[in-house]
mmCIF file of C-alpha atoms in Angstrom:
data_model
loop_
_atom_site.group_PDB
_atom_site.id
_atom_site.type_symbol
_atom_site.label_atom_id
_atom_site.label_comp_id
_atom_site.label_asym_id
_atom_site.label_seq_id
_atom_site.Cartn_x
_atom_site.Cartn_y
_atom_site.Cartn_z
ATOM 1 C CA MET K 568 -35.024 12.526 -68.172
ATOM 2 C CA PHE K 569 -36.115 8.909 -67.957
ATOM 3 C CA THR K 570 -34.072 6.219 -68.612
ATOM 4 C CA SER K 571 -33.977 2.769 -68.116
ATOM 5 C CA GLY K 572 -31.169 0.211 -66.752
ATOM 6 C CA LYS K 573 -30.934 -3.601 -65.589
ATOM 7 C CA ILE K 574 -32.946 -4.636 -62.864
ATOM 8 C CA THR K 575 -32.518 -7.560 -60.529
ATOM 9 C CA TYR K 576 -35.053 -8.972 -58.568
ATOM 10 C CA GLU K 577 -34.716 -11.291 -55.416
ATOM 11 C CA VAL K 578 -37.632 -13.048 -54.209
ATOM 12 C CA GLY K 579 -37.407 -14.882 -50.440
ATOM 13 C CA GLY K 580 -39.860 -17.335 -49.224
ATOM 14 C CA TYR K 581 -39.205 -17.264 -45.493
ATOM 15 C CA VAL K 582 -39.329 -13.204 -45.049
ATOM 16 C CA GLU K 583 -41.842 -11.267 -42.954
ATOM 17 C CA ALA K 584 -42.387 -7.740 -42.412
ATOM 18 C CA THR K 585 -44.434 -5.197 -40.035
ATOM 19 C CA PRO K 586 -44.770 -1.677 -39.980
ATOM 20 C CA TYR K 587 -45.328 -1.979 -36.286
ATOM 21 C CA GLY K 588 -41.831 -2.647 -35.481
ATOM 22 C CA GLY K 589 -41.383 -0.987 -31.925
ATOM 23 C CA LEU K 590 -44.436 -3.360 -30.862
ATOM 24 C CA ALA K 591 -41.662 -6.738 -29.930
ATOM 25 C CA ALA K 592 -39.606 -4.218 -27.803
ATOM 26 C CA MET K 593 -42.911 -2.565 -25.809
ATOM 27 C CA HIS K 594 -44.192 -6.254 -25.440
ATOM 28 C CA ARG K 595 -40.716 -7.352 -23.985
ATOM 29 C CA LEU K 596 -40.612 -4.114 -21.673
ATOM 30 C CA VAL K 597 -44.631 -5.038 -20.286
ATOM 31 C CA THR K 598 -43.280 -8.781 -19.748
ATOM 32 C CA ARG K 599 -39.614 -7.647 -17.584
ATOM 33 C CA LEU K 600 -42.102 -5.195 -15.964
ATOM 34 C CA GLY K 601 -44.219 -8.037 -14.459
ATOM 35 C CA LEU K 602 -47.599 -6.695 -15.697
ATOM 36 C CA VAL K 603 -48.801 -9.466 -17.257
ATOM 37 C CA ASP K 604 -48.451 -11.400 -13.717
ATOM 38 C CA ALA K 605 -49.547 -8.291 -11.965
ATOM 39 C CA ILE K 606 -52.860 -8.032 -14.070
ATOM 40 C CA ASN K 607 -53.584 -11.903 -13.538
ATOM 41 C CA ASP K 608 -53.523 -11.423 -9.905
ATOM 42 C CA ARG K 609 -55.465 -8.351 -9.381
ATOM 43 C CA LEU K 610 -57.860 -8.605 -12.321
ATOM 44 C CA GLN K 611 -59.865 -11.621 -11.698
ATOM 45 C CA LEU K 612 -63.134 -11.357 -14.118
ATOM 46 C CA LEU K 613 -62.492 -14.984 -15.717
ATOM 47 C CA LYS K 614 -63.990 -18.323 -13.955
ATOM 48 C CA ILE K 615 -61.564 -20.396 -16.246
ATOM 49 C CA HIS K 616 -58.619 -19.634 -18.826
ATOM 50 C CA LEU K 617 -58.979 -21.271 -21.794
ATOM 51 C CA PRO K 618 -56.990 -20.274 -23.145
ATOM 52 C CA TYR K 619 -57.188 -16.442 -22.325
ATOM 53 C CA HIS K 620 -56.126 -14.853 -19.203
ATOM 54 C CA GLU K 621 -57.118 -11.082 -18.399
ATOM 55 C CA SER K 622 -53.607 -9.766 -19.395
ATOM 56 C CA ASP K 623 -53.947 -11.582 -22.688
ATOM 57 C CA HIS K 624 -57.230 -9.367 -23.119
ATOM 58 C CA VAL K 625 -55.874 -6.170 -21.680
ATOM 59 C CA LEU K 626 -52.757 -6.234 -23.987
ATOM 60 C CA ASN K 627 -54.884 -7.452 -26.796
ATOM 61 C CA LEU K 628 -56.914 -4.140 -26.880
ATOM 62 C CA ALA K 629 -53.834 -1.594 -25.711
ATOM 63 C CA TYR K 630 -51.811 -3.314 -28.679
ATOM 64 C CA ASN K 631 -54.783 -2.593 -30.843
ATOM 65 C CA VAL K 632 -54.269 0.792 -30.241
ATOM 66 C CA LEU K 633 -50.543 0.926 -30.718
ATOM 67 C CA THR K 634 -50.997 -0.322 -34.007
ATOM 68 C CA GLY K 635 -53.619 2.170 -35.110
ATOM 69 C CA GLY K 636 -57.095 0.785 -33.954
ATOM 70 C CA THR K 637 -59.763 3.046 -33.113
ATOM 71 C CA ARG K 638 -62.106 -0.098 -32.738
ATOM 72 C CA LEU K 639 -62.541 -3.652 -31.699
ATOM 73 C CA GLU K 640 -63.200 -4.385 -35.088
ATOM 74 C CA ASP K 641 -59.985 -3.263 -36.180
ATOM 75 C CA ILE K 642 -58.494 -6.580 -34.105
ATOM 76 C CA GLU K 643 -59.823 -8.872 -36.661
ATOM 77 C CA ARG K 644 -56.600 -7.012 -38.742
ATOM 78 C CA LEU K 645 -53.915 -8.213 -36.703
ATOM 79 C CA ARG K 646 -55.330 -11.455 -36.212
ATOM 80 C CA HIS K 647 -54.124 -12.802 -39.587
ATOM 81 C CA ASP K 648 -50.697 -10.401 -39.640
ATOM 82 C CA VAL K 649 -48.326 -13.332 -39.051
ATOM 83 C CA ALA K 650 -45.130 -10.958 -38.437
ATOM 84 C CA TYR K 651 -47.470 -9.066 -35.637
ATOM 85 C CA MET K 652 -48.256 -12.695 -34.212
ATOM 86 C CA ASN K 653 -44.626 -14.059 -34.120
ATOM 87 C CA ALA K 654 -43.516 -10.743 -32.605
ATOM 88 C CA LEU K 655 -45.981 -11.193 -29.778
ATOM 89 C CA GLY K 656 -45.022 -15.043 -29.643
ATOM 90 C CA ALA K 657 -49.040 -15.787 -30.128
ATOM 91 C CA ASP K 658 -50.602 -18.727 -31.610
ATOM 92 C CA LEU K 659 -54.450 -16.407 -31.046
ATOM 93 C CA ILE K 660 -55.459 -13.758 -30.071
ATOM 94 C CA PRO K 661 -58.763 -12.849 -29.041
ATOM 95 C CA ASP K 662 -61.279 -11.484 -31.743
ATOM 96 C CA PRO K 663 -63.403 -8.778 -31.450
ATOM 97 C CA THR K 664 -66.408 -10.345 -30.197
ATOM 98 C CA THR K 665 -64.675 -12.098 -27.296
ATOM 99 C CA ALA K 666 -62.826 -8.934 -26.465
ATOM 100 C CA GLY K 667 -66.154 -7.195 -26.304
ATOM 101 C CA ASP K 668 -67.579 -9.811 -24.338
ATOM 102 C CA PHE K 669 -64.599 -8.931 -21.843
ATOM 103 C CA LEU K 670 -65.159 -5.443 -21.519
ATOM 104 C CA ARG K 671 -68.612 -5.970 -20.753
ATOM 105 C CA ARG K 672 -67.415 -7.912 -17.313
ATOM 106 C CA PHE K 673 -65.969 -4.740 -15.747
ATOM 107 C CA THR K 674 -67.296 -3.256 -12.974
ATOM 108 C CA GLU K 675 -65.913 0.350 -11.178
ATOM 109 C CA ASP K 676 -64.015 -1.972 -9.090
ATOM 110 C CA ASP K 677 -62.399 -3.857 -11.841
ATOM 111 C CA VAL K 678 -61.178 -0.467 -13.546
ATOM 112 C CA VAL K 679 -59.831 0.534 -10.465
ATOM 113 C CA ALA K 680 -58.153 -2.973 -9.765
ATOM 114 C CA LEU K 681 -56.560 -2.465 -13.250
ATOM 115 C CA MET K 682 -54.993 0.957 -12.929
ATOM 116 C CA GLU K 683 -53.195 -0.263 -9.509
ATOM 117 C CA ALA K 684 -52.128 -3.151 -11.127
ATOM 118 C CA ILE K 685 -50.325 -1.065 -13.578
ATOM 119 C CA ASN K 686 -49.378 1.474 -11.012
ATOM 120 C CA ALA K 687 -47.725 -1.494 -8.876
ATOM 121 C CA VAL K 688 -45.109 -2.129 -11.667
ATOM 122 C CA ARG K 689 -44.631 1.339 -12.534
ATOM 123 C CA PRO K 690 -41.970 2.788 -9.869
ATOM 124 C CA LYS K 691 -39.694 0.334 -11.731
ATOM 125 C CA LEU K 692 -39.419 2.528 -14.520
ATOM 126 C CA TRP K 693 -38.320 5.229 -12.467
ATOM 127 C CA ALA K 694 -35.539 3.031 -10.984
ATOM 128 C CA GLY K 695 -32.083 2.947 -11.756
ATOM 129 C CA ARG K 696 -31.602 4.961 -15.128
ATOM 130 C CA GLY K 697 -34.799 5.634 -15.076
ATOM 131 C CA ARG K 698 -35.041 8.256 -12.349
ATOM 132 C CA GLU K 699 -33.923 10.827 -14.824
ATOM 133 C CA LEU K 700 -37.482 10.962 -16.033
ATOM 134 C CA LEU K 701 -38.687 12.351 -13.230
ATOM 135 C CA GLY K 702 -36.231 15.104 -13.214
ATOM 136 C CA PRO K 703 -35.812 17.420 -9.805
ATOM 137 C CA VAL K 704 -39.228 18.245 -9.562
ATOM 138 C CA ALA K 705 -42.368 15.769 -10.338
ATOM 139 C CA TYR K 706 -45.208 17.318 -11.579
ATOM 140 C CA ILE K 707 -48.340 15.901 -11.129
ATOM 141 C CA ASP K 708 -51.136 17.651 -13.088
ATOM 142 C CA VAL K 709 -54.702 16.792 -11.960
ATOM 143 C CA ASP K 710 -57.767 17.989 -14.443
ATOM 144 C CA GLY K 711 -61.054 17.305 -15.549
ATOM 145 C CA THR K 712 -62.098 16.944 -18.842
ATOM 146 C CA ILE K 713 -65.532 16.568 -20.960
ATOM 147 C CA VAL K 714 -65.695 13.536 -23.219
ATOM 148 C CA PRO K 715 -68.941 14.229 -25.641
ATOM 149 C CA THR K 716 -71.207 10.499 -26.863
ATOM 150 C CA THR K 717 -73.360 10.220 -29.445
ATOM 151 C CA GLY K 718 -74.884 7.639 -27.506
ATOM 152 C CA SER K 719 -78.276 8.087 -26.219
ATOM 153 C CA ARG K 720 -78.734 5.657 -23.603
ATOM 154 C CA LYS K 721 -74.839 5.024 -22.078
ATOM 155 C CA ALA K 722 -75.467 4.527 -18.300
ATOM 156 C CA GLY K 723 -73.808 7.314 -16.212
ATOM 157 C CA MET K 724 -74.122 10.273 -19.050
ATOM 158 C CA ASP K 725 -75.254 13.477 -18.326
ATOM 159 C CA MET K 726 -74.951 17.089 -19.740
ATOM 160 C CA SER K 727 -72.051 19.106 -18.688
ATOM 161 C CA TYR K 728 -72.064 23.143 -18.219
ATOM 162 C CA LYS K 729 -71.502 23.376 -21.539
ATOM 163 C CA GLY K 730 -74.437 21.672 -23.216
ATOM 164 C CA ILE K 731 -72.510 18.714 -24.277
ATOM 165 C CA TRP K 732 -74.054 15.153 -23.245
ATOM 166 C CA GLY K 733 -71.438 12.536 -22.444
ATOM 167 C CA TYR K 734 -68.954 12.159 -19.510
ATOM 168 C CA ALA K 735 -66.498 14.196 -17.390
ATOM 169 C CA PRO K 736 -63.534 12.075 -16.223
ATOM 170 C CA LEU K 737 -60.785 13.111 -13.887
ATOM 171 C CA ILE K 738 -57.490 12.835 -14.835
ATOM 172 C CA VAL K 739 -54.700 12.580 -12.897
ATOM 173 C CA THR K 740 -51.030 12.689 -14.993
ATOM 174 C CA LEU K 741 -47.495 12.720 -14.426
ATOM 175 C CA ALA K 742 -46.457 15.589 -16.337
ATOM 176 C CA ASN K 743 -42.691 14.992 -16.900
ATOM 177 C CA THR K 744 -43.515 11.406 -18.494
ATOM 178 C CA ARG K 745 -47.214 12.145 -19.442
ATOM 179 C CA GLU K 746 -48.136 9.188 -17.679
ATOM 180 C CA ALA K 747 -52.172 8.947 -16.986
ATOM 181 C CA LEU K 748 -51.752 7.511 -13.302
ATOM 182 C CA PHE K 749 -55.160 7.780 -12.803
ATOM 183 C CA VAL K 750 -58.602 8.274 -15.740
ATOM 184 C CA VAL K 751 -61.814 8.456 -13.382
ATOM 185 C CA ASN K 752 -64.969 8.480 -15.501
ATOM 186 C CA ARG K 753 -68.030 10.338 -13.960
ATOM 187 C CA PRO K 754 -71.157 11.754 -15.242
ATOM 188 C CA GLY K 755 -71.349 14.936 -17.360
ATOM 189 C CA ASN K 756 -72.286 16.937 -14.822
ATOM 190 C CA ALA K 757 -70.244 16.296 -12.233
ATOM 191 C CA PRO K 758 -67.904 19.229 -10.828
ATOM 192 C CA SER K 759 -63.934 18.784 -12.005
ATOM 193 C CA HIS K 760 -63.395 18.664 -8.040
ATOM 194 C CA GLN K 761 -65.680 15.799 -7.076
ATOM 195 C CA ASP K 762 -63.750 13.230 -5.474
ATOM 196 C CA ALA K 763 -60.489 14.497 -6.532
ATOM 197 C CA SER K 764 -58.617 14.430 -3.034
ATOM 198 C CA THR K 765 -58.874 10.417 -2.645
ATOM 199 C CA TRP K 766 -56.928 10.130 -6.588
ATOM 200 C CA ILE K 767 -54.725 12.650 -5.620
ATOM 201 C CA ASP K 768 -53.754 11.168 -2.225
ATOM 202 C CA LYS K 769 -53.052 7.626 -4.571
ATOM 203 C CA ALA K 770 -50.989 9.823 -6.715
ATOM 204 C CA ILE K 771 -48.824 11.362 -4.005
ATOM 205 C CA ASP K 772 -48.266 7.691 -2.428
ATOM 206 C CA LEU K 773 -47.148 6.424 -5.637
ATOM 207 C CA VAL K 774 -44.426 9.239 -6.801
ATOM 208 C CA VAL K 775 -43.246 10.847 -3.148
ATOM 209 C CA PRO K 776 -40.713 7.515 -2.863
ATOM 210 C CA HIS K 777 -39.564 7.696 -6.122
ATOM 211 C CA ALA K 778 -39.054 11.285 -6.553
ATOM 212 C CA PRO K 779 -36.539 14.464 -5.049
ATOM 213 C CA ARG K 780 -39.389 16.583 -4.772
ATOM 214 C CA VAL K 781 -43.051 16.204 -6.146
ATOM 215 C CA CYS K 782 -45.725 19.310 -6.828
ATOM 216 C CA LEU K 783 -49.143 19.242 -7.323
ATOM 217 C CA ARG K 784 -50.762 21.723 -9.859
ATOM 218 C CA GLY K 785 -54.323 22.217 -10.852
ATOM 219 C CA ASP K 786 -56.651 24.827 -11.298
ATOM 220 C CA THR K 787 -59.050 26.933 -8.859
ATOM 221 C CA ASP K 788 -61.308 23.793 -8.866
ATOM 222 C CA PHE K 789 -58.573 21.996 -7.353
ATOM 223 C CA SER K 790 -57.673 24.167 -4.103
ATOM 224 C CA LEU K 791 -59.583 22.040 -1.494
ATOM 225 C CA THR K 792 -58.494 24.149 1.418
ATOM 226 C CA ALA K 793 -59.336 20.805 3.811
ATOM 227 C CA HIS K 794 -56.754 19.071 2.602
ATOM 228 C CA LEU K 795 -53.875 21.883 1.817
ATOM 229 C CA ASP K 796 -52.232 21.069 5.253
ATOM 230 C CA ARG K 797 -52.177 17.709 4.925
ATOM 231 C CA TRP K 798 -50.779 17.991 1.567
ATOM 232 C CA ALA K 799 -48.042 20.206 2.276
ATOM 233 C CA GLU K 800 -46.286 17.998 5.001
ATOM 234 C CA SER K 801 -45.043 15.962 1.740
ATOM 235 C CA VAL K 802 -45.763 17.955 -1.385
ATOM 236 C CA ASP K 803 -45.781 21.410 -2.848
ATOM 237 C CA PHE K 804 -48.666 22.239 -5.228
ATOM 238 C CA VAL K 805 -49.466 25.172 -7.266
ATOM 239 C CA PHE K 806 -53.428 25.795 -7.312
ATOM 240 C CA GLY K 807 -55.610 28.581 -8.619
ATOM 241 C CA MET K 808 -57.663 30.449 -6.054
ATOM 242 C CA ASP K 809 -60.945 32.570 -6.878
ATOM 243 C CA ASN K 810 -60.558 36.030 -6.640
ATOM 244 C CA ASN K 811 -63.796 36.603 -4.332
ATOM 245 C CA ALA K 812 -63.850 39.914 -1.872
ATOM 246 C CA ALA K 813 -63.068 37.481 1.474
ATOM 247 C CA LEU K 814 -59.729 36.100 0.222
ATOM 248 C CA ARG K 815 -58.920 39.609 -1.341
ATOM 249 C CA ARG K 816 -59.145 41.081 1.973
ATOM 250 C CA ILE K 817 -56.843 38.783 3.220
ATOM 251 C CA ALA K 818 -54.334 38.991 0.639
ATOM 252 C CA GLU K 819 -54.288 42.819 1.196
ATOM 253 C CA ALA K 820 -54.038 42.313 4.573
ATOM 254 C CA LEU K 821 -50.595 40.514 4.759
ATOM 255 C CA ASP K 822 -47.172 41.907 5.563
ATOM 256 C CA PRO K 823 -45.036 42.988 2.581
ATOM 257 C CA SER K 824 -42.580 40.588 3.556
ATOM 258 C CA ALA K 825 -45.134 37.473 3.281
ATOM 259 C CA TRP K 826 -44.992 37.725 -0.585
ATOM 260 C CA LYS K 827 -43.073 38.942 -3.294
ATOM 261 C CA ARG K 828 -44.142 39.981 -7.013
ATOM 262 C CA LEU K 829 -44.337 37.202 -9.341
ATOM 263 C CA HIS K 830 -42.199 38.889 -12.567
ATOM 264 C CA ARG K 831 -43.278 37.108 -15.727
ATOM 265 C CA PRO K 832 -40.943 37.288 -18.928
ATOM 266 C CA PRO K 833 -41.915 40.145 -21.358
ATOM 267 C CA ARG K 834 -44.118 38.731 -24.554
ATOM 268 C CA TYR K 835 -42.149 37.853 -27.506
ATOM 269 C CA GLN K 836 -41.269 41.037 -30.286
ATOM 270 C CA SER K 837 -40.792 40.538 -33.693
ATOM 271 C CA LYS K 838 -37.515 41.297 -35.008
ATOM 272 C CA THR K 839 -38.757 43.146 -37.760
ATOM 273 C CA GLY K 840 -41.178 45.116 -35.353
ATOM 274 C CA THR K 841 -44.236 44.302 -37.700
ATOM 275 C CA THR K 842 -46.543 41.216 -37.151
ATOM 276 C CA ARG K 843 -48.352 39.775 -40.084
ATOM 277 C CA ALA K 844 -52.208 40.157 -40.258
ATOM 278 C CA ARG K 845 -54.067 37.205 -39.810
ATOM 279 C CA ARG K 846 -56.251 36.076 -42.811
ATOM 280 C CA ASN K 847 -59.485 35.626 -43.781
ATOM 281 C CA ASN K 848 -60.764 32.073 -42.390
ATOM 282 C CA THR K 849 -62.072 30.865 -45.605
ATOM 283 C CA LYS K 850 -62.551 27.615 -47.073
#
């Protein structure tokens, strides 16, 4: 079945190729949005710029992740990729050691300044044709998560309620586009709602001017009753509430016209009427 025919080889001496074809378009978008200038204006970490600016370091780290990098050492492979460098129009990019030195300069205020710089240009993506990204309702999701760490002397790490050593960052996202509006790092034992109202307010101020309607979503930890009346003036919200005795009495005393039953769709039914048994979890 295997046959052989005539084969012609063509060799081009000036051909460059890269598996990261979308990176040039991404960098073009970043430049046109003005993110480079926003980062340099708001983030002041370097006393002199020879040759790098703050934006060079930030974009270098971001593009390392976009091209599959998982650690600082992976930047080294990009420094010798001619097609990659030409796509960015760069003669030189920071090496892993320089990138590590840049990261160690960050304080908590600097992290906030970087997030604010990104959010300052983010609304440009939601203008014009990008308005369709937000849809009829823009959903802002708020949640806390647990990020374990294997370090033993990292500042701020603590044990979570699950017995995991690490951190408990607060994440505020725009569900429509899956953009992380704010990521706030906290010790592992921090409750989900700790200082959440501050960042929810920032997210509301960012999204409300650009969306026809905004809805906050979160679990029971974010039913912050001290802020609900204020939030209701500008947004809707869907938060869980703990089923305690006091709230249950209030709910049961409501007039029937004040609520309506939520009808959930029926569970999926197999067309054959039977379901397959789960196999044993063996290797």
